[in-house]
CSV table of N, CA and C in Angstrom, one decimal:
chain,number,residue,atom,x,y,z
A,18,UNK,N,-89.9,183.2,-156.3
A,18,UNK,CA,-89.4,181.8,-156.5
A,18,UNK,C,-90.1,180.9,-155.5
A,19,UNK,N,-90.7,179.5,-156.1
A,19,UNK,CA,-91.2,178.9,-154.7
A,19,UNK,C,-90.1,178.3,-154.1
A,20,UNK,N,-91.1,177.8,-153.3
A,20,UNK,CA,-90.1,176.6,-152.1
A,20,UNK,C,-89.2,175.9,-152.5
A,21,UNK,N,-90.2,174.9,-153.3
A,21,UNK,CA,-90.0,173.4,-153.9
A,21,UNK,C,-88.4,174.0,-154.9
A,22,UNK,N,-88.4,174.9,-156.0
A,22,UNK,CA,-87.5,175.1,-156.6
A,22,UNK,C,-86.4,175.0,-156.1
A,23,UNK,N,-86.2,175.9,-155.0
A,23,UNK,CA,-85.6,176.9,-154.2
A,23,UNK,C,-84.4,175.5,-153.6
A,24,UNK,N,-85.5,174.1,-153.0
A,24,UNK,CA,-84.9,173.3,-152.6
A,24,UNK,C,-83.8,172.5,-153.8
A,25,UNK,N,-84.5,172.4,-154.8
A,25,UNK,CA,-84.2,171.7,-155.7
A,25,UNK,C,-82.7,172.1,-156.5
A,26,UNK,N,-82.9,173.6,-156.5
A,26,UNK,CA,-81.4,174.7,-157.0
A,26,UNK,C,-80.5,173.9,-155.4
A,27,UNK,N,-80.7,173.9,-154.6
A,27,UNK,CA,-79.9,173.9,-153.7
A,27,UNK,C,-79.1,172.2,-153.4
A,28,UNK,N,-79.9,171.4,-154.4
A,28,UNK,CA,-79.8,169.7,-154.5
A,28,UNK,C,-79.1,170.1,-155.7
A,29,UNK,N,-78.6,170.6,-156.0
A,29,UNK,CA,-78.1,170.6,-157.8
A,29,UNK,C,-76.7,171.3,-157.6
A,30,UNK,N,-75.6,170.0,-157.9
A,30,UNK,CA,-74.1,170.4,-157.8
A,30,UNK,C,-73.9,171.4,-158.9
A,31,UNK,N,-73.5,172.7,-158.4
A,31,UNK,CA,-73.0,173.5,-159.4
A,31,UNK,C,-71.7,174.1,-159.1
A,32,UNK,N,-70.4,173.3,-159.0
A,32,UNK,CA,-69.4,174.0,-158.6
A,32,UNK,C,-68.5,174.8,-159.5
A,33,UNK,N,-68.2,175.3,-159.5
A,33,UNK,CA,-67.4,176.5,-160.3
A,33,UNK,C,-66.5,176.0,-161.5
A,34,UNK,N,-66.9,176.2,-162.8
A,34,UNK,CA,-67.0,175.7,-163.8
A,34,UNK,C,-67.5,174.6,-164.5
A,35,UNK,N,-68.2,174.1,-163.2
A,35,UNK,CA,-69.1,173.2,-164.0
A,35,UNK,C,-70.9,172.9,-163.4
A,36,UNK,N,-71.3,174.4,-164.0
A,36,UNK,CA,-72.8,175.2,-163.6
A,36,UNK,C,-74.0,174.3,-164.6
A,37,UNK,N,-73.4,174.1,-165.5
A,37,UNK,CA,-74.6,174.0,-166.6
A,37,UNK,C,-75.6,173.1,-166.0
A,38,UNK,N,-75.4,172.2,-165.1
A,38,UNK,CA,-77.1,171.4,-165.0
A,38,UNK,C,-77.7,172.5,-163.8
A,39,UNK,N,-77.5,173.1,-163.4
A,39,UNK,CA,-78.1,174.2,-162.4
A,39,UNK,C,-78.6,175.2,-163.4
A,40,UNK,N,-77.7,175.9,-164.0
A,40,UNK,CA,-78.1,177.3,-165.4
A,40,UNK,C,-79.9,176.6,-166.4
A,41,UNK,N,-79.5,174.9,-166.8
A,41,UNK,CA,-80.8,174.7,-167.3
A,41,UNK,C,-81.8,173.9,-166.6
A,42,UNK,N,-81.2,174.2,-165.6
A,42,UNK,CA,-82.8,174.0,-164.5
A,42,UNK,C,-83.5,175.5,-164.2
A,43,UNK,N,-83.1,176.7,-164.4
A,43,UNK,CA,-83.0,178.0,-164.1
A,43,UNK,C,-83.7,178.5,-165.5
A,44,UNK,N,-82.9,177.9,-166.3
A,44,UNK,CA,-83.9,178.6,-167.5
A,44,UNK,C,-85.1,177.4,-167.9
A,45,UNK,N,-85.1,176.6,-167.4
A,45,UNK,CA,-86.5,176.1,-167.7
A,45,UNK,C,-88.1,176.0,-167.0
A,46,UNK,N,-87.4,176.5,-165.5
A,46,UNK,CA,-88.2,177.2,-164.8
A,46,UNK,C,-88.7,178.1,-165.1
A,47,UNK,N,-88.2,179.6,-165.6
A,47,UNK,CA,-88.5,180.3,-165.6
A,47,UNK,C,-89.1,180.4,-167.0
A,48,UNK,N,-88.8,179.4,-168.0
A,48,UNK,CA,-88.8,180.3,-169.0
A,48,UNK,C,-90.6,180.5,-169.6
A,49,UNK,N,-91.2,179.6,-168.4
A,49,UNK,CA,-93.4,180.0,-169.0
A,49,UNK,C,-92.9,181.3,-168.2
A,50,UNK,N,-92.5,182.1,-167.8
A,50,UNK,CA,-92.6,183.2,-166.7
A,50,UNK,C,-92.4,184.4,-167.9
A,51,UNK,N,-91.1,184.1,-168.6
A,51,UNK,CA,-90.2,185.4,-168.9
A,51,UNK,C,-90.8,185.3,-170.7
A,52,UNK,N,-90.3,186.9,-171.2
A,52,UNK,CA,-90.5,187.4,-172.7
A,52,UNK,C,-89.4,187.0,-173.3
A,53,UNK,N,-88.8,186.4,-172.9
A,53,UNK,CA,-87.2,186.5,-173.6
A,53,UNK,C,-86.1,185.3,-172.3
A,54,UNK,N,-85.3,184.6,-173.1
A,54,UNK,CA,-84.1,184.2,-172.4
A,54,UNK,C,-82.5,183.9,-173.3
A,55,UNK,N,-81.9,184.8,-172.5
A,55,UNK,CA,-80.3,184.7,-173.0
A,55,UNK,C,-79.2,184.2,-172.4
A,56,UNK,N,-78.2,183.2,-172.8
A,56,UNK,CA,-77.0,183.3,-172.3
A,56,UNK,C,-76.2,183.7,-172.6
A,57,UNK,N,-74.8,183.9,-172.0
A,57,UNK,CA,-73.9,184.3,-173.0
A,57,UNK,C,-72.5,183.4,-172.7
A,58,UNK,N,-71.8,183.8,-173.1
A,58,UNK,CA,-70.2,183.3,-173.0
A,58,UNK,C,-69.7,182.8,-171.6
A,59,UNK,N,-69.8,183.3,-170.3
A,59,UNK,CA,-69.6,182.9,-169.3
A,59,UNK,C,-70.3,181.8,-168.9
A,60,UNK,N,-72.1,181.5,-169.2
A,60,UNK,CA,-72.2,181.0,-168.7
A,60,UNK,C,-73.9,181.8,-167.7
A,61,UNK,N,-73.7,183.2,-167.8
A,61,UNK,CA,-74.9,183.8,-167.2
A,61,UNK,C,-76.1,183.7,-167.8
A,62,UNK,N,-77.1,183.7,-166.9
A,62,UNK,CA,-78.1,183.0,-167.4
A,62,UNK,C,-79.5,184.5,-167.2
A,63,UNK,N,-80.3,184.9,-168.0
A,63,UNK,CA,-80.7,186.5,-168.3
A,63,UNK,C,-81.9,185.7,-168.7
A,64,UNK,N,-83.2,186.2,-167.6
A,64,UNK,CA,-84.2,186.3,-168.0
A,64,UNK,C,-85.0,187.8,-168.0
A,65,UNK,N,-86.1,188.1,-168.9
A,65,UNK,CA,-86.1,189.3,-169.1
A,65,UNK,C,-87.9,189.7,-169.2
A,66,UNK,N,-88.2,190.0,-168.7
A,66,UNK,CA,-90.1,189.9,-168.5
A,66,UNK,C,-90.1,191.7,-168.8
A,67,UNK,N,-91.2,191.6,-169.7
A,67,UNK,CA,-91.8,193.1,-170.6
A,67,UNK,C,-90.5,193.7,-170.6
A,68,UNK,N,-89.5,193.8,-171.5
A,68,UNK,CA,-88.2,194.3,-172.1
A,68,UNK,C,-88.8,195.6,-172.8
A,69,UNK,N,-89.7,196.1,-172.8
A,69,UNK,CA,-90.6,197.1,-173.7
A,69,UNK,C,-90.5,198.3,-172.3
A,70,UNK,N,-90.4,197.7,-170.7
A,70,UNK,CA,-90.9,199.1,-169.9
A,70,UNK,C,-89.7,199.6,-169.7
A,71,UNK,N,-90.4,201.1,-169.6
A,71,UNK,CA,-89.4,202.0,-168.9
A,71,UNK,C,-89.0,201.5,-168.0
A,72,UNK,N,-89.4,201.0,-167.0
A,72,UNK,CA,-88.6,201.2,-165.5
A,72,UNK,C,-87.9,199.5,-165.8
A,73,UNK,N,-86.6,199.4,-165.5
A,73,UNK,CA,-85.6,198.2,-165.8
A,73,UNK,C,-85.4,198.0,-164.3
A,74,UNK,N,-85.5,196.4,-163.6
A,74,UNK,CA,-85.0,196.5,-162.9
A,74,UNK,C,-84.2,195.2,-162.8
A,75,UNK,N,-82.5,195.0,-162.5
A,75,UNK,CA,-82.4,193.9,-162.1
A,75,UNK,C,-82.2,192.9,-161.0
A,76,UNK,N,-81.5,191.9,-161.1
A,76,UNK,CA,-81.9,191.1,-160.3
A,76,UNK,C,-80.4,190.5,-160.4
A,77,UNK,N,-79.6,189.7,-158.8
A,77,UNK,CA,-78.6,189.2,-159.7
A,77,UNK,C,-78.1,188.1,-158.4
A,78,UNK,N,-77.5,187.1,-159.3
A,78,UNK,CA,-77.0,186.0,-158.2
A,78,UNK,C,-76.0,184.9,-158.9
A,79,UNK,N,-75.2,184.8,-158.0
A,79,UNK,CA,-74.5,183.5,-158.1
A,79,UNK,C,-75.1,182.2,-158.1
A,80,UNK,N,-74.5,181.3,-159.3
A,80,UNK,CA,-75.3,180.6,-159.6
A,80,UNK,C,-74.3,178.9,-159.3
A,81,UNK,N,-73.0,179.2,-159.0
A,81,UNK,CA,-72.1,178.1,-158.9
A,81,UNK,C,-71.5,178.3,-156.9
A,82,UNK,N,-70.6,177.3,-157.2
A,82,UNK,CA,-70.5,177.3,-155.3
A,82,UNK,C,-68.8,176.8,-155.4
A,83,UNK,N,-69.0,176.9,-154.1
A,83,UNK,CA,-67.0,176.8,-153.7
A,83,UNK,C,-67.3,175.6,-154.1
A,84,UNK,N,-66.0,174.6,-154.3
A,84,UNK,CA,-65.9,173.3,-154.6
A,84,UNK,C,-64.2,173.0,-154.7
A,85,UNK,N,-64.1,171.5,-154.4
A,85,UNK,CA,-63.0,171.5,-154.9
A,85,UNK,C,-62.8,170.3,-156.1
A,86,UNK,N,-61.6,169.9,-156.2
A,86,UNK,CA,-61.4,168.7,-158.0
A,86,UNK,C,-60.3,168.5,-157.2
A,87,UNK,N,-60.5,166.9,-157.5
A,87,UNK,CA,-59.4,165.9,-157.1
A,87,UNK,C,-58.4,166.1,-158.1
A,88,UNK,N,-57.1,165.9,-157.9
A,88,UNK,CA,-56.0,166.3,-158.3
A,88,UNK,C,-55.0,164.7,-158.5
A,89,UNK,N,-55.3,163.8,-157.5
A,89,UNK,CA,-54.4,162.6,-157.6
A,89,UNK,C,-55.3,161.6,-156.1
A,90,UNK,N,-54.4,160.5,-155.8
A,90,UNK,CA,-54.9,160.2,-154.2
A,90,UNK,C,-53.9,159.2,-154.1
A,91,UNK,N,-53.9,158.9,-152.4
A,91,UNK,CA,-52.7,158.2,-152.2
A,91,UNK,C,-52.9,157.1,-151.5
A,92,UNK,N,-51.9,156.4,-151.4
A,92,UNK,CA,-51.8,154.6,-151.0
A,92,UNK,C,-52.9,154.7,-149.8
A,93,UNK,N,-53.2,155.0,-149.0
A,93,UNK,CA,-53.5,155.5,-147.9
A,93,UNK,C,-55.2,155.6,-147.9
A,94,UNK,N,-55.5,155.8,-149.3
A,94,UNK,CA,-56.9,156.5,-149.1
A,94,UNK,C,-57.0,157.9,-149.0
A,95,UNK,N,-56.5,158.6,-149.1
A,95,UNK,CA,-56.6,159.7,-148.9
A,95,UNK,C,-57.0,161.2,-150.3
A,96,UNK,N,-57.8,161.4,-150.3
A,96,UNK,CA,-57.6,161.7,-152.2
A,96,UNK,C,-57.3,163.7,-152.4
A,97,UNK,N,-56.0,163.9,-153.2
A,97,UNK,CA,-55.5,165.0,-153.1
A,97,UNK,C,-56.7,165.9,-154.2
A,98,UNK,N,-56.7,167.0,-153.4
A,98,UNK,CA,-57.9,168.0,-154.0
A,98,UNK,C,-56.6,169.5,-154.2
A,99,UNK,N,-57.7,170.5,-154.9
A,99,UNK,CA,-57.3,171.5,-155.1
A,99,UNK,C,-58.2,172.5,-155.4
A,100,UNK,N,-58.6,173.5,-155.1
A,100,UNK,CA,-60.2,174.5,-154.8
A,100,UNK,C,-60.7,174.5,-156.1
A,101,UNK,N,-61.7,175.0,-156.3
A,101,UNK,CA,-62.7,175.4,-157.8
A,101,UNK,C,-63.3,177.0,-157.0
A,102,UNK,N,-62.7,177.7,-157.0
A,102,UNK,CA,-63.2,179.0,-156.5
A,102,UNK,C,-62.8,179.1,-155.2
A,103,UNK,N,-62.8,180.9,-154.7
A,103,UNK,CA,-61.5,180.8,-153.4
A,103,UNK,C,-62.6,180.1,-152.0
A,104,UNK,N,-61.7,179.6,-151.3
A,104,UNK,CA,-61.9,178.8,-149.7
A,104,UNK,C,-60.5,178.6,-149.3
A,105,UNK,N,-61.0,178.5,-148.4
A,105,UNK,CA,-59.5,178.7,-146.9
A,105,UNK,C,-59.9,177.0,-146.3
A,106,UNK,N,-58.6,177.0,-146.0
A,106,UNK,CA,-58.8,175.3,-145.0
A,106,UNK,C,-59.8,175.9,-143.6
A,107,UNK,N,-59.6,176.8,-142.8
A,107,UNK,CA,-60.2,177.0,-142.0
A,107,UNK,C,-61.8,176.9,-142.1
A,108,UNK,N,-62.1,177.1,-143.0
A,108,UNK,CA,-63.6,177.2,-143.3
A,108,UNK,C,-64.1,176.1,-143.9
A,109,UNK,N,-63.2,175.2,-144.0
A,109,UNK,CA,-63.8,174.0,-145.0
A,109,UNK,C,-63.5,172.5,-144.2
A,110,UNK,N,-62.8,172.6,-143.4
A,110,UNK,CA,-62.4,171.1,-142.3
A,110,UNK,C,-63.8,171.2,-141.9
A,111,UNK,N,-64.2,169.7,-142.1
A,111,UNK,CA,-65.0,169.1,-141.4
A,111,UNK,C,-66.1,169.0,-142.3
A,112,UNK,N,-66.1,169.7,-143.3
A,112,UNK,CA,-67.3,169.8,-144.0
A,112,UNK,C,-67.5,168.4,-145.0
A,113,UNK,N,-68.9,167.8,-145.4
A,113,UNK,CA,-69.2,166.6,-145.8
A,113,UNK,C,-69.0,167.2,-147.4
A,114,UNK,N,-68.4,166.2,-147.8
A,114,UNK,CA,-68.1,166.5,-149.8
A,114,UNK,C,-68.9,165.1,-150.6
A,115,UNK,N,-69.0,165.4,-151.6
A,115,UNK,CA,-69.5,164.1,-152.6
A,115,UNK,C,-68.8,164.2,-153.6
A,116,UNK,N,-68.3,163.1,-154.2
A,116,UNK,CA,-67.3,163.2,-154.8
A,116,UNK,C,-67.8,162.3,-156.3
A,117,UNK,N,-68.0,163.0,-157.5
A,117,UNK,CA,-68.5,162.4,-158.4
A,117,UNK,C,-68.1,161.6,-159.2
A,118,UNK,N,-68.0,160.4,-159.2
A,118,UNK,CA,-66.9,159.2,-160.4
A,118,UNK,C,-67.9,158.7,-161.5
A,119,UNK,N,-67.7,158.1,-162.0
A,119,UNK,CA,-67.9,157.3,-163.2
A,119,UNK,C,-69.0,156.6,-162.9
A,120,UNK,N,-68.9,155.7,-161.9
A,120,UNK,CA,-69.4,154.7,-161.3
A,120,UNK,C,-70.9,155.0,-160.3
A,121,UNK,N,-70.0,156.2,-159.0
A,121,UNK,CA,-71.2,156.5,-158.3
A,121,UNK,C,-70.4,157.2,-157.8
A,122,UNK,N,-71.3,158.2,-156.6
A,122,UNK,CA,-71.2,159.3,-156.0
A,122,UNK,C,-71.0,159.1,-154.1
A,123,UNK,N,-69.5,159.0,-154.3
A,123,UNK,CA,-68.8,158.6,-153.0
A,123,UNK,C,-69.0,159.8,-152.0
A,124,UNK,N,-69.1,159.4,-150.3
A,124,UNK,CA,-69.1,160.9,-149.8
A,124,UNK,C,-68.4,160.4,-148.9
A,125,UNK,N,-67.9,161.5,-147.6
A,125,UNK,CA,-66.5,161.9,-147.3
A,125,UNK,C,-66.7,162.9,-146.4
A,126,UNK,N,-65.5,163.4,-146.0
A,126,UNK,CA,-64.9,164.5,-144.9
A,126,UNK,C,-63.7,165.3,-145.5
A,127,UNK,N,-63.9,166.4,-145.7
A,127,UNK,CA,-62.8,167.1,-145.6
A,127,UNK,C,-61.5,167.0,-143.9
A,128,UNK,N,-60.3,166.5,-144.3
A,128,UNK,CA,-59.6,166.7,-143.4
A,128,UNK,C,-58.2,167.3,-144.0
A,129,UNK,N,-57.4,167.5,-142.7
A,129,UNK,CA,-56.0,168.1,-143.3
A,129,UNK,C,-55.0,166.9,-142.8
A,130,UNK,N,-54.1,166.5,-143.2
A,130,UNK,CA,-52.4,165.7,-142.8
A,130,UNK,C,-51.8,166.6,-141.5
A,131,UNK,N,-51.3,166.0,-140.9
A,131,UNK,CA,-50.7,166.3,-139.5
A,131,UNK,C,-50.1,167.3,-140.1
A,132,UNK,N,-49.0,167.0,-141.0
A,132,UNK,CA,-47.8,168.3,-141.4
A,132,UNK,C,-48.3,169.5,-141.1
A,133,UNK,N,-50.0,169.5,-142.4
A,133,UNK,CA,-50.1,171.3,-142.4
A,133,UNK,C,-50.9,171.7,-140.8
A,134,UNK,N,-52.0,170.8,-140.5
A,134,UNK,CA,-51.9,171.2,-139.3
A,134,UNK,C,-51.1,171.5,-138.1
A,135,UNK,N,-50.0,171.0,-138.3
A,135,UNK,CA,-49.1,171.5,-137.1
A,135,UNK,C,-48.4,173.2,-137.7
A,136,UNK,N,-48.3,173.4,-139.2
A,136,UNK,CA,-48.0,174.9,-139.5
A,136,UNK,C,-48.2,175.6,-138.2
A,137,UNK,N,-47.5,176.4,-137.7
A,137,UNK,CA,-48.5,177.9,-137.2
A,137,UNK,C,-47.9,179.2,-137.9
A,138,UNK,N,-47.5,178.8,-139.1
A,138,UNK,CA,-47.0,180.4,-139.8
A,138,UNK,C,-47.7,180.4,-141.6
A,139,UNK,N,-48.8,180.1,-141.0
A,139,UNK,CA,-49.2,179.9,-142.7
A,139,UNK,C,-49.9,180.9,-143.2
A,140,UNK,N,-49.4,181.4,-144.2
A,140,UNK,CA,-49.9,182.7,-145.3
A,140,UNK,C,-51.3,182.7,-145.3
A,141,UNK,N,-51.7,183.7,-145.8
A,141,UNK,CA,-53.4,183.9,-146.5
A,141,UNK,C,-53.0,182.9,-147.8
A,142,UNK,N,-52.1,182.9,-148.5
A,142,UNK,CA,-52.0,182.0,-149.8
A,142,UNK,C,-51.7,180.3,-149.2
A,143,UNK,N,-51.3,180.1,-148.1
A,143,UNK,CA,-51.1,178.6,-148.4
A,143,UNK,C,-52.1,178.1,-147.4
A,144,UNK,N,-53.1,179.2,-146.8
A,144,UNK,CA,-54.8,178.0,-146.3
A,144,UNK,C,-55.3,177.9,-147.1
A,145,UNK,N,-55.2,178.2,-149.1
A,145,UNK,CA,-56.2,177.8,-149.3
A,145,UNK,C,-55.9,176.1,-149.5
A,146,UNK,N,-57.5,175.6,-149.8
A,146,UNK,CA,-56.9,173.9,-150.2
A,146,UNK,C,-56.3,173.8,-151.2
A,147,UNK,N,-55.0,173.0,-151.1
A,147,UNK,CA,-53.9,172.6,-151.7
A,147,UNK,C,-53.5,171.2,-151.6
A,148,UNK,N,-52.4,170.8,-152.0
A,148,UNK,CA,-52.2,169.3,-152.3
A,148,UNK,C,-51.7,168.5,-150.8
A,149,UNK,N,-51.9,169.4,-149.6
A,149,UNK,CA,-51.6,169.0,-148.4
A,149,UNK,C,-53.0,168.7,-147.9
A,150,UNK,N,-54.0,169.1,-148.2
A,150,UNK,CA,-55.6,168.4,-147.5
A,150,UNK,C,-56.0,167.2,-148.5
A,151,UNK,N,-56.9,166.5,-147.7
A,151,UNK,CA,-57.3,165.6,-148.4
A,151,UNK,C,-58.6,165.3,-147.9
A,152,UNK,N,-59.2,164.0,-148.6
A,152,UNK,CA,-60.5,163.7,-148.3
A,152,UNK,C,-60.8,162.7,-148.1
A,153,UNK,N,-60.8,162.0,-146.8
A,153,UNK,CA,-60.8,160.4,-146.9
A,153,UNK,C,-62.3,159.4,-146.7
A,154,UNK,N,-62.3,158.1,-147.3
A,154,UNK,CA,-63.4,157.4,-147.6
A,154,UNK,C,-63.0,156.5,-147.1
């Protein structure tokens, strides 16, 4: 894979169910490369060069990313999210998001509400993000 690609997959929102402009950047690169290209039902994307040799070898990678989907937002500014694939609040505070509308492409901070921050008994089930973090602009 070159560079330039390499950067370009990495500029290309693909969060967890919604891959497809990443998947056909992937097969259009490759496809002067490969003998063959397949998708299937999920969404995996299969390139396949001399399908005729014995020796098979593959190759394999994730092609989508953590993410989250806004859920509602409040008087406040504050806009209620909910994950697209697993993450923990711990791992995700502070991190810069872009947030994609109609209009244009807002960006932001992941933060949490005083409440859940003050928790100190919180499950492996309730860090992940939930309707208590938000994202303010």
């Amino acid at each position: 894979m070159d560079k330039q690609f390499f950067y370009e997959m990495l500029k290309t929102d693909s969060v967890s169910g919604d891959e497809i402009k990443l998947q056909k950047k992937v097969l259009k690169h490759y496809q002067p490369i490969t003998d063959q290209q397949l998708t299937d039902e999920t969404g995996n994307v299969i390139n396949v060069i001399n399908p005729n040799s014995p020796i098979k070898v593959l190759m394999s990678g994730h092609i989508d990313e953590i993410g989250l989907v806004v859920t509602g937002y409040t008087a406040d500014g504050f806009l209620k999210v909910t994950n697209a694939g697993g993450i923990y609040v711990s791992s995700y505070l502070g991190h810069q998001v872009v947030v994609h509308t109609v209009n244009k492409d807002m960006y932001g901070v992941v933060v949490c509400t005083r409440s859940l921050s003050k928790k100190s008994d919180l499950r492996s089930e309730e860090r992940r993000v939930g309707k208590e973090c938000r994202s303010r602009w």
